[in-house]
Short mmCIF file of C-alpha atoms and ligand atoms in Angstrom, two decimals:
data_model
loop_
_atom_site.label_atom_id
_atom_site.label_comp_id
_atom_site.label_asym_id
_atom_site.label_seq_id
_atom_site.Cartn_x
_atom_site.Cartn_y
_atom_site.Cartn_z
CA UNK A 1440 10.65 -19.92 2.31
CA UNK A 1441 12.90 -16.89 1.55
CA UNK A 1442 11.44 -13.61 2.54
CA UNK A 1443 10.44 -11.16 -0.43
CA UNK A 1444 10.10 -7.54 0.19
CA UNK A 1445 9.16 -4.81 -2.20
CA UNK A 1446 9.17 -1.06 -2.70
CA UNK A 1447 6.19 0.06 -4.81
CA UNK A 1448 6.36 3.57 -5.85
CA UNK A 1449 3.76 5.22 -8.14
CA UNK A 1450 5.68 7.24 -10.73
CA UNK A 1451 3.31 10.39 -10.64
CA UNK A 1452 6.05 12.62 -9.25
CA UNK A 1453 9.66 12.56 -8.22
CA UNK A 1454 10.65 10.36 -5.30
CA UNK A 1455 11.09 12.36 -1.95
CA UNK A 1456 12.62 11.74 1.29
CA UNK A 1457 9.67 9.78 2.53
CA UNK A 1458 9.94 7.43 -0.51
CA UNK A 1459 13.61 7.01 0.18
CA UNK A 1460 12.93 6.05 3.76
CA UNK A 1461 10.37 3.29 2.64
CA UNK A 1462 12.80 1.93 -0.06
CA UNK A 1463 15.72 1.94 2.34
CA UNK A 1464 13.86 0.19 4.95
CA UNK A 1465 12.52 -2.46 2.64
CA UNK A 1466 16.04 -3.13 1.30
CA UNK A 1467 17.68 -3.11 4.71
CA UNK A 1468 15.06 -5.60 6.18
CA UNK A 1469 15.43 -7.88 3.22
CA UNK A 1470 19.32 -7.92 3.89
CA UNK A 1471 18.78 -8.46 7.42
CA UNK A 1472 16.47 -11.48 6.74
CA UNK A 1473 18.49 -12.77 3.86
CA UNK A 1474 15.61 -12.14 1.65
CA UNK A 1475 14.88 -10.67 -1.92
CA UNK A 1476 14.18 -7.02 -2.66
CA UNK A 1477 11.93 -6.17 -5.49
CA UNK A 1478 10.84 -2.69 -6.86
CA UNK A 1479 7.49 -2.59 -8.46
CA UNK A 1480 6.15 0.28 -10.51
CA UNK A 1481 2.58 1.16 -9.52
CA UNK A 1482 1.57 2.95 -12.79
CA UNK A 1483 -2.10 2.07 -13.00
CA UNK A 1484 -3.12 5.93 -13.14
CA UNK A 1485 -2.29 6.40 -16.76
CA UNK A 1486 -3.56 9.94 -16.34
CA UNK A 1487 -0.76 10.87 -14.00
CA UNK A 1488 2.19 8.40 -14.44
CA UNK A 1489 4.79 9.63 -16.77
CA UNK A 1490 7.67 7.36 -18.52
CA UNK A 1491 10.34 10.08 -17.61
CA UNK A 1492 9.18 9.77 -14.01
CA UNK A 1493 9.75 5.90 -14.07
CA UNK A 1494 13.17 6.51 -15.24
CA UNK A 1495 13.96 9.20 -12.82
CA UNK A 1496 12.44 7.01 -9.77
CA UNK A 1497 14.70 4.01 -10.90
CA UNK A 1498 17.67 6.35 -11.15
CA UNK A 1499 17.13 7.89 -7.66
CA UNK A 1500 16.94 4.34 -6.26
CA UNK A 1501 20.29 3.20 -8.01
CA UNK A 1502 21.77 6.39 -6.60
CA UNK A 1503 20.65 5.68 -3.14
CA UNK A 1504 22.83 2.40 -3.68
CA UNK A 1505 19.93 -0.05 -3.83
CA UNK A 1506 19.80 -3.00 -6.10
CA UNK A 1507 16.91 -4.86 -7.06
CA UNK A 1508 15.97 -7.95 -9.11
CA UNK A 1509 15.04 -7.77 -12.73
CA UNK A 1510 12.57 -7.59 -14.40
CA UNK A 1511 10.59 -4.94 -12.63
CA UNK A 1512 7.03 -5.53 -12.65
CA UNK A 1513 4.95 -2.51 -14.06
CA UNK A 1514 1.26 -2.59 -12.96
CA UNK A 1515 0.30 -0.95 -16.42
CA UNK A 1516 1.06 -4.58 -18.07
CA UNK A 1517 -1.61 -6.07 -15.60
CA UNK A 1518 -4.84 -4.55 -16.61
CA UNK A 1519 -6.26 -7.68 -18.31
CA UNK A 1520 -5.41 -9.63 -15.07
CA UNK A 1521 -7.10 -7.06 -12.73
CA UNK A 1522 -10.25 -6.95 -15.09
CA UNK A 1523 -10.58 -10.80 -15.12
CA UNK A 1524 -10.42 -10.96 -11.31
CA UNK A 1525 -13.00 -8.30 -11.10
CA UNK A 1526 -15.18 -10.10 -13.63
CA UNK A 1527 -15.08 -13.25 -11.53
CA UNK A 1528 -15.97 -11.23 -8.29
CA UNK A 1529 -18.72 -9.53 -10.17
CA UNK A 1530 -20.23 -13.01 -11.33
CA UNK A 1531 -20.04 -14.12 -7.69
CA UNK A 1532 -22.16 -11.07 -6.79
CA UNK A 1533 -19.73 -9.38 -4.68
CA UNK A 1534 -19.10 -6.43 -6.98
CA UNK A 1535 -21.71 -4.20 -8.56
CA UNK A 1536 -21.45 -1.39 -11.31
CA UNK A 1537 -21.66 2.10 -10.07
CA UNK A 1538 -22.51 4.99 -12.42
CA UNK A 1539 -22.41 7.81 -9.74
CA UNK A 1540 -20.19 10.78 -10.39
CA UNK A 1541 -18.26 12.31 -7.31
CA UNK A 1542 -20.74 15.31 -7.43
CA UNK A 1543 -23.65 12.93 -7.33
CA UNK A 1544 -22.25 11.16 -4.14
CA UNK A 1545 -21.82 14.40 -2.46
CA UNK A 1546 -25.16 15.69 -3.29
CA UNK A 1547 -26.61 12.39 -1.99
CA UNK A 1548 -24.84 12.31 1.27
CA UNK A 1549 -24.57 16.01 2.32
CA UNK A 1550 -21.39 17.52 3.87
CA UNK A 1551 -21.50 15.93 7.22
CA UNK A 1552 -21.57 12.43 5.71
CA UNK A 1553 -19.55 9.62 7.22
CA UNK A 1554 -15.88 9.38 5.77
CA UNK A 1555 -13.72 6.43 5.08
CA UNK A 1556 -10.13 6.23 6.71
CA UNK A 1557 -8.69 8.29 3.80
CA UNK A 1558 -11.18 11.11 4.49
CA UNK A 1559 -13.40 10.39 1.41
CA UNK A 1560 -17.07 10.45 1.68
CA UNK A 1561 -18.39 6.78 2.32
CA UNK A 1562 -20.46 5.80 -0.66
CA UNK A 1563 -24.12 5.96 0.07
CA UNK A 1564 -25.02 2.78 -1.88
CA UNK A 1565 -27.02 4.50 -4.60
CA UNK A 1566 -26.27 1.92 -7.34
CA UNK A 1567 -26.29 -1.15 -4.98
CA UNK A 1568 -29.63 -2.04 -5.73
CA UNK A 1569 -30.27 -0.95 -9.34
CA UNK A 1570 -32.26 -3.42 -11.33
CA UNK A 1571 -30.26 -5.84 -13.47
CA UNK A 1572 -32.11 -4.59 -16.55
CA UNK A 1573 -31.13 -1.10 -15.65
CA UNK A 1574 -27.60 -1.84 -15.29
CA UNK A 1575 -27.47 -3.52 -18.52
CA UNK A 1576 -29.22 -0.48 -20.18
CA UNK A 1577 -26.82 1.87 -18.73
CA UNK A 1578 -23.78 -0.13 -19.56
CA UNK A 1579 -25.08 -0.67 -23.14
CA UNK A 1580 -25.68 3.03 -23.51
CA UNK A 1581 -21.94 3.38 -22.72
CA UNK A 1582 -22.29 5.23 -19.56
CA UNK A 1583 -18.92 4.76 -17.52
CA UNK A 1584 -18.93 2.84 -14.30
CA UNK A 1585 -16.89 1.68 -11.48
CA UNK A 1586 -17.12 -1.67 -10.06
CA UNK A 1587 -17.70 -1.52 -6.26
CA UNK A 1588 -17.21 -4.18 -3.58
CA UNK A 1589 -20.55 -4.87 -1.87
CA UNK A 1590 -19.07 -4.83 1.47
CA UNK A 1591 -22.12 -6.01 3.37
CA UNK A 1592 -22.31 -9.21 1.11
CA UNK A 1593 -18.39 -9.75 1.47
CA UNK A 1594 -18.63 -9.68 5.25
CA UNK A 1595 -21.80 -11.91 5.23
CA UNK A 1596 -19.69 -14.34 3.35
CA UNK A 1597 -16.66 -13.92 5.26
CA UNK A 1598 -18.01 -12.80 8.76
CA UNK A 1599 -14.71 -12.83 10.54
CA UNK A 1600 -12.52 -10.48 8.58
CA UNK A 1601 -8.93 -11.72 9.35
CA UNK A 1602 -6.58 -9.37 11.02
CA UNK A 1603 -2.67 -9.20 10.32
CA UNK A 1604 0.57 -9.46 12.02
CA UNK A 1605 2.33 -6.16 12.36
CA UNK A 1606 5.90 -5.72 12.96
CA UNK A 1607 8.21 -8.40 14.45
CA UNK A 1608 10.94 -7.98 11.74
CA UNK A 1609 14.47 -7.38 12.81
CA UNK A 1610 14.53 -4.01 14.39
CA UNK A 1611 10.95 -3.21 14.17
CA UNK A 1612 9.97 -4.34 17.77
CA UNK A 1613 7.79 -7.19 18.44
CA UNK A 1614 4.92 -8.60 16.26
CA UNK A 1615 1.19 -7.88 17.47
CA UNK A 1616 -1.87 -8.91 15.96
CA UNK A 1617 -4.13 -6.17 14.49
CA UNK A 1618 -7.83 -6.87 13.94
CA UNK A 1619 -9.08 -5.86 10.52
CA UNK A 1620 -11.95 -3.35 10.04
CA UNK A 1621 -12.86 -3.62 6.21
CA UNK A 1622 -16.37 -2.11 7.00
CA UNK A 1623 -14.80 1.20 7.70
CA UNK A 1624 -14.18 1.61 3.91
CA UNK A 1625 -17.75 0.82 2.87
CA UNK A 1626 -18.43 -0.18 -0.74
CA UNK A 1627 -14.90 0.59 -1.90
CA UNK A 1628 -14.08 1.00 -5.77
CA UNK A 1629 -12.14 -2.10 -7.15
CA UNK A 1630 -12.27 -1.19 -10.72
CA UNK A 1631 -12.21 2.51 -11.36
CA UNK A 1632 -14.34 4.28 -14.03
CA UNK A 1633 -11.44 5.76 -16.00
CA UNK A 1634 -8.81 2.98 -15.17
CA UNK A 1635 -9.34 -0.75 -15.32
CA UNK A 1636 -7.97 -1.29 -11.77
CA UNK A 1637 -7.50 0.27 -8.53
CA UNK A 1638 -4.83 0.57 -5.87
CA UNK A 1639 -6.58 -2.23 -3.43
CA UNK A 1640 -6.98 -4.69 -6.34
CA UNK A 1641 -3.69 -4.31 -7.97
CA UNK A 1642 -1.58 -4.26 -4.85
CA UNK A 1643 -3.16 -7.50 -3.40
CA UNK A 1644 -2.85 -9.45 -6.77
CA UNK A 1645 0.63 -8.16 -7.27
CA UNK A 1646 1.84 -8.90 -3.77
CA UNK A 1647 0.39 -12.41 -4.32
CA UNK A 1648 1.83 -12.74 -7.84
CA UNK A 1649 5.38 -11.72 -6.68
CA UNK A 1650 5.18 -13.97 -3.44
CA UNK A 1651 5.67 -10.86 -1.34
CA UNK A 1652 6.03 -12.16 2.25
CA UNK A 1653 6.70 -8.78 4.17
CA UNK A 1654 4.76 -5.59 3.13
CA UNK A 1655 6.82 -2.71 4.44
CA UNK A 1656 5.24 0.48 3.84
CA UNK A 1657 4.36 3.84 5.38
CA UNK A 1658 1.81 4.31 8.31
CA UNK A 1659 -0.61 6.27 5.89
CA UNK A 1660 -1.37 2.89 4.33
CA UNK A 1661 -2.13 1.23 7.63
CA UNK A 1662 -5.97 1.25 7.38
CA UNK A 1663 -6.11 0.26 3.83
CA UNK A 1664 -4.55 -3.20 5.05
CA UNK A 1665 -8.03 -4.09 6.30
CA UNK A 1666 -9.37 -4.10 2.81
CA UNK A 1667 -6.35 -5.83 1.47
CA UNK A 1668 -6.64 -8.77 4.03
CA UNK A 1669 -10.33 -9.03 3.15
CA UNK A 1670 -9.53 -9.12 -0.55
CA UNK A 1671 -6.82 -11.86 0.11
CA UNK A 1672 -9.41 -13.86 2.11
CA UNK A 1673 -12.00 -13.59 -0.80
CA UNK A 1674 -9.45 -14.42 -3.22
CA UNK A 1675 -7.76 -17.34 -1.32
CA UNK A 1676 -4.48 -15.49 -1.37
CA UNK A 1677 -1.67 -15.90 1.22
CA UNK A 1678 -1.33 -13.35 4.02
CA UNK A 1679 1.90 -11.30 4.13
CA UNK A 1680 3.08 -9.91 7.31
CA UNK A 1681 2.98 -6.14 7.51
CA UNK A 1682 4.91 -3.33 9.07
CA UNK A 1683 3.69 0.24 8.66
CA UNK A 1684 6.59 2.32 9.33
CA UNK A 1685 6.45 5.80 10.99
CA UNK A 1686 6.26 8.18 8.03
CA UNK A 1687 9.56 9.75 8.56
CA UNK A 1688 11.87 10.36 11.37
CA UNK A 1689 14.98 12.53 11.52
CA UNK A 1690 18.21 11.60 12.89
CA UNK A 1691 16.89 13.04 16.31
CA UNK A 1692 14.02 10.58 16.03
CA UNK A 1693 11.35 13.54 15.57
CA UNK A 1694 8.97 13.58 12.67
CA UNK A 1695 10.34 15.72 9.79
CA UNK A 1696 8.42 18.68 8.84
CA UNK A 1697 6.12 17.91 5.70
CA UNK A 1698 8.11 20.19 3.49
CA UNK A 1699 11.43 18.50 4.26
CA UNK A 1700 9.80 15.08 3.94
CA UNK A 1701 8.19 15.81 0.65
CA UNK A 1702 11.38 17.51 -0.74
CA UNK A 1703 12.36 15.64 -4.06
CA UNK A 1704 15.61 13.50 -3.61
CA UNK A 1705 16.97 15.47 -6.71
CA UNK A 1706 16.97 18.67 -4.83
CA UNK A 1707 19.28 16.90 -2.16
CA UNK A 1708 21.33 15.43 -4.84
CA UNK A 1709 21.64 18.87 -6.54
CA UNK A 1710 23.01 20.61 -3.54
CA UNK A 1711 25.66 17.67 -3.12
CA UNK A 1712 23.92 15.53 -0.47
CA UNK A 1713 25.27 11.85 -0.63
CA UNK A 1714 23.16 8.70 0.08
CA UNK A 1715 24.45 8.15 3.57
CA UNK A 1716 23.19 11.58 4.39
CA UNK A 1717 19.85 10.71 2.94
CA UNK A 1718 19.91 7.52 4.90
CA UNK A 1719 20.55 9.65 8.16
CA UNK A 1720 18.13 12.17 7.33
CA UNK A 1721 15.42 9.50 6.81
CA UNK A 1722 16.29 8.01 10.18
CA UNK A 1723 16.78 4.53 8.91
CA UNK A 1724 18.97 3.22 11.66
CA UNK A 1725 16.76 4.84 14.38
CA UNK A 1726 13.64 3.46 12.90
CA UNK A 1727 15.16 -0.18 12.82
CA UNK A 1728 16.94 -0.12 16.36
CA UNK A 1729 13.94 -1.14 18.48
CA UNK A 1730 14.87 -4.81 18.85
CA UNK A 1731 18.41 -3.92 19.08
CA UNK A 1732 17.37 -1.77 22.15
CA UNK A 1733 15.79 -4.97 23.42
CA UNK A 1734 18.87 -7.10 22.82
CA UNK A 1735 21.02 -4.74 24.51
CA UNK A 1736 18.93 -4.36 27.53
CA UNK A 1737 18.96 -8.28 27.56
CA UNK A 1738 22.63 -8.24 27.25
CA UNK A 1739 23.03 -5.72 30.02
CA UNK A 1740 20.79 -7.79 32.11
CA UNK A 1741 22.92 -10.97 31.52
CA UNK A 1742 26.06 -8.96 32.07
CA UNK A 1743 24.53 -7.74 35.37
CA UNK A 1744 23.56 -11.35 36.54
CA UNK A 1745 27.13 -12.53 35.62
CA UNK A 1746 28.64 -9.84 37.84
CA UNK A 1747 26.46 -10.75 40.72
N1 LIG B 2729 2.16 2.85 -4.75
C1 LIG B 2729 1.90 3.14 -3.28
C2 LIG B 2729 2.43 4.48 -3.11
O1 LIG B 2729 3.29 5.06 -3.79
C3 LIG B 2729 2.33 2.26 -2.24
C4 LIG B 2729 1.69 0.92 -2.28
C5 LIG B 2729 2.01 -0.03 -1.34
O2 LIG B 2729 3.28 0.14 -0.84
O3 LIG B 2729 1.35 -0.79 -0.79
O4 LIG B 2729 1.83 5.21 -2.06
#
């Protein structure tokens, strides 16, 4: 099976150096593995994503010298599919409607409430036990609601949440197994109140739809993979391999400052930077040289043996 990799930007701002790093790593790994490289536009957040930013984003990727397959999947065309899956999970009792506002959650939990890996307050479960009649009454009254995963139920049904294979791609260092910890996310939202989708649900369904075999994305999404693996198990979807790359490394291997890493690519372009300089600044060759290091030391050991 030919490897399939994807870069999946959200067009709610211009691409910055960190995005370039992720895109270049995906394309380079696809090349090294003789696989396919896709770009997917993650534009579910219709309040923040803009058409001109989609164009700008694809323009920046082309300027970087990347080529991807057409057509480009846009998540905003997939709302009915996300909704259908959520309805199925709700019918199975794994999702429940939540009418809480953010303010109500904070009032219910207090400032010292436990938090999820992204730092958001863990949902205290207020709506988990609403009577079915009450749910129907509030829905019929037009009260907006999100659909949340009942984590305890999901884990009761799938008691051994599967982990994932991290790394092991050419240049990323050896593969290791990471145990999943979806419980850390509590009853996370799978369908948002204002948008008929969520990042977790859309990414899992679309990676499967597009046959993505290797998910290469920033370290900031490492913890989210626990939820993704649980959803893949619940939905009977295949497990991709993952590599969560260090957020960004400069040519010297040190982490770039946030202001440099989040500087839009267009600003680099405007002052005459070329794609090779961006690649160097993003530290692509350094990020992918780990197994070269191993290979080199192997070779040196072999050379040494031959000399002896
Ligand atoms: N759309 C997400 C972002 O821009 C990336 C999703 C992913 O790679 O899984 O942060």
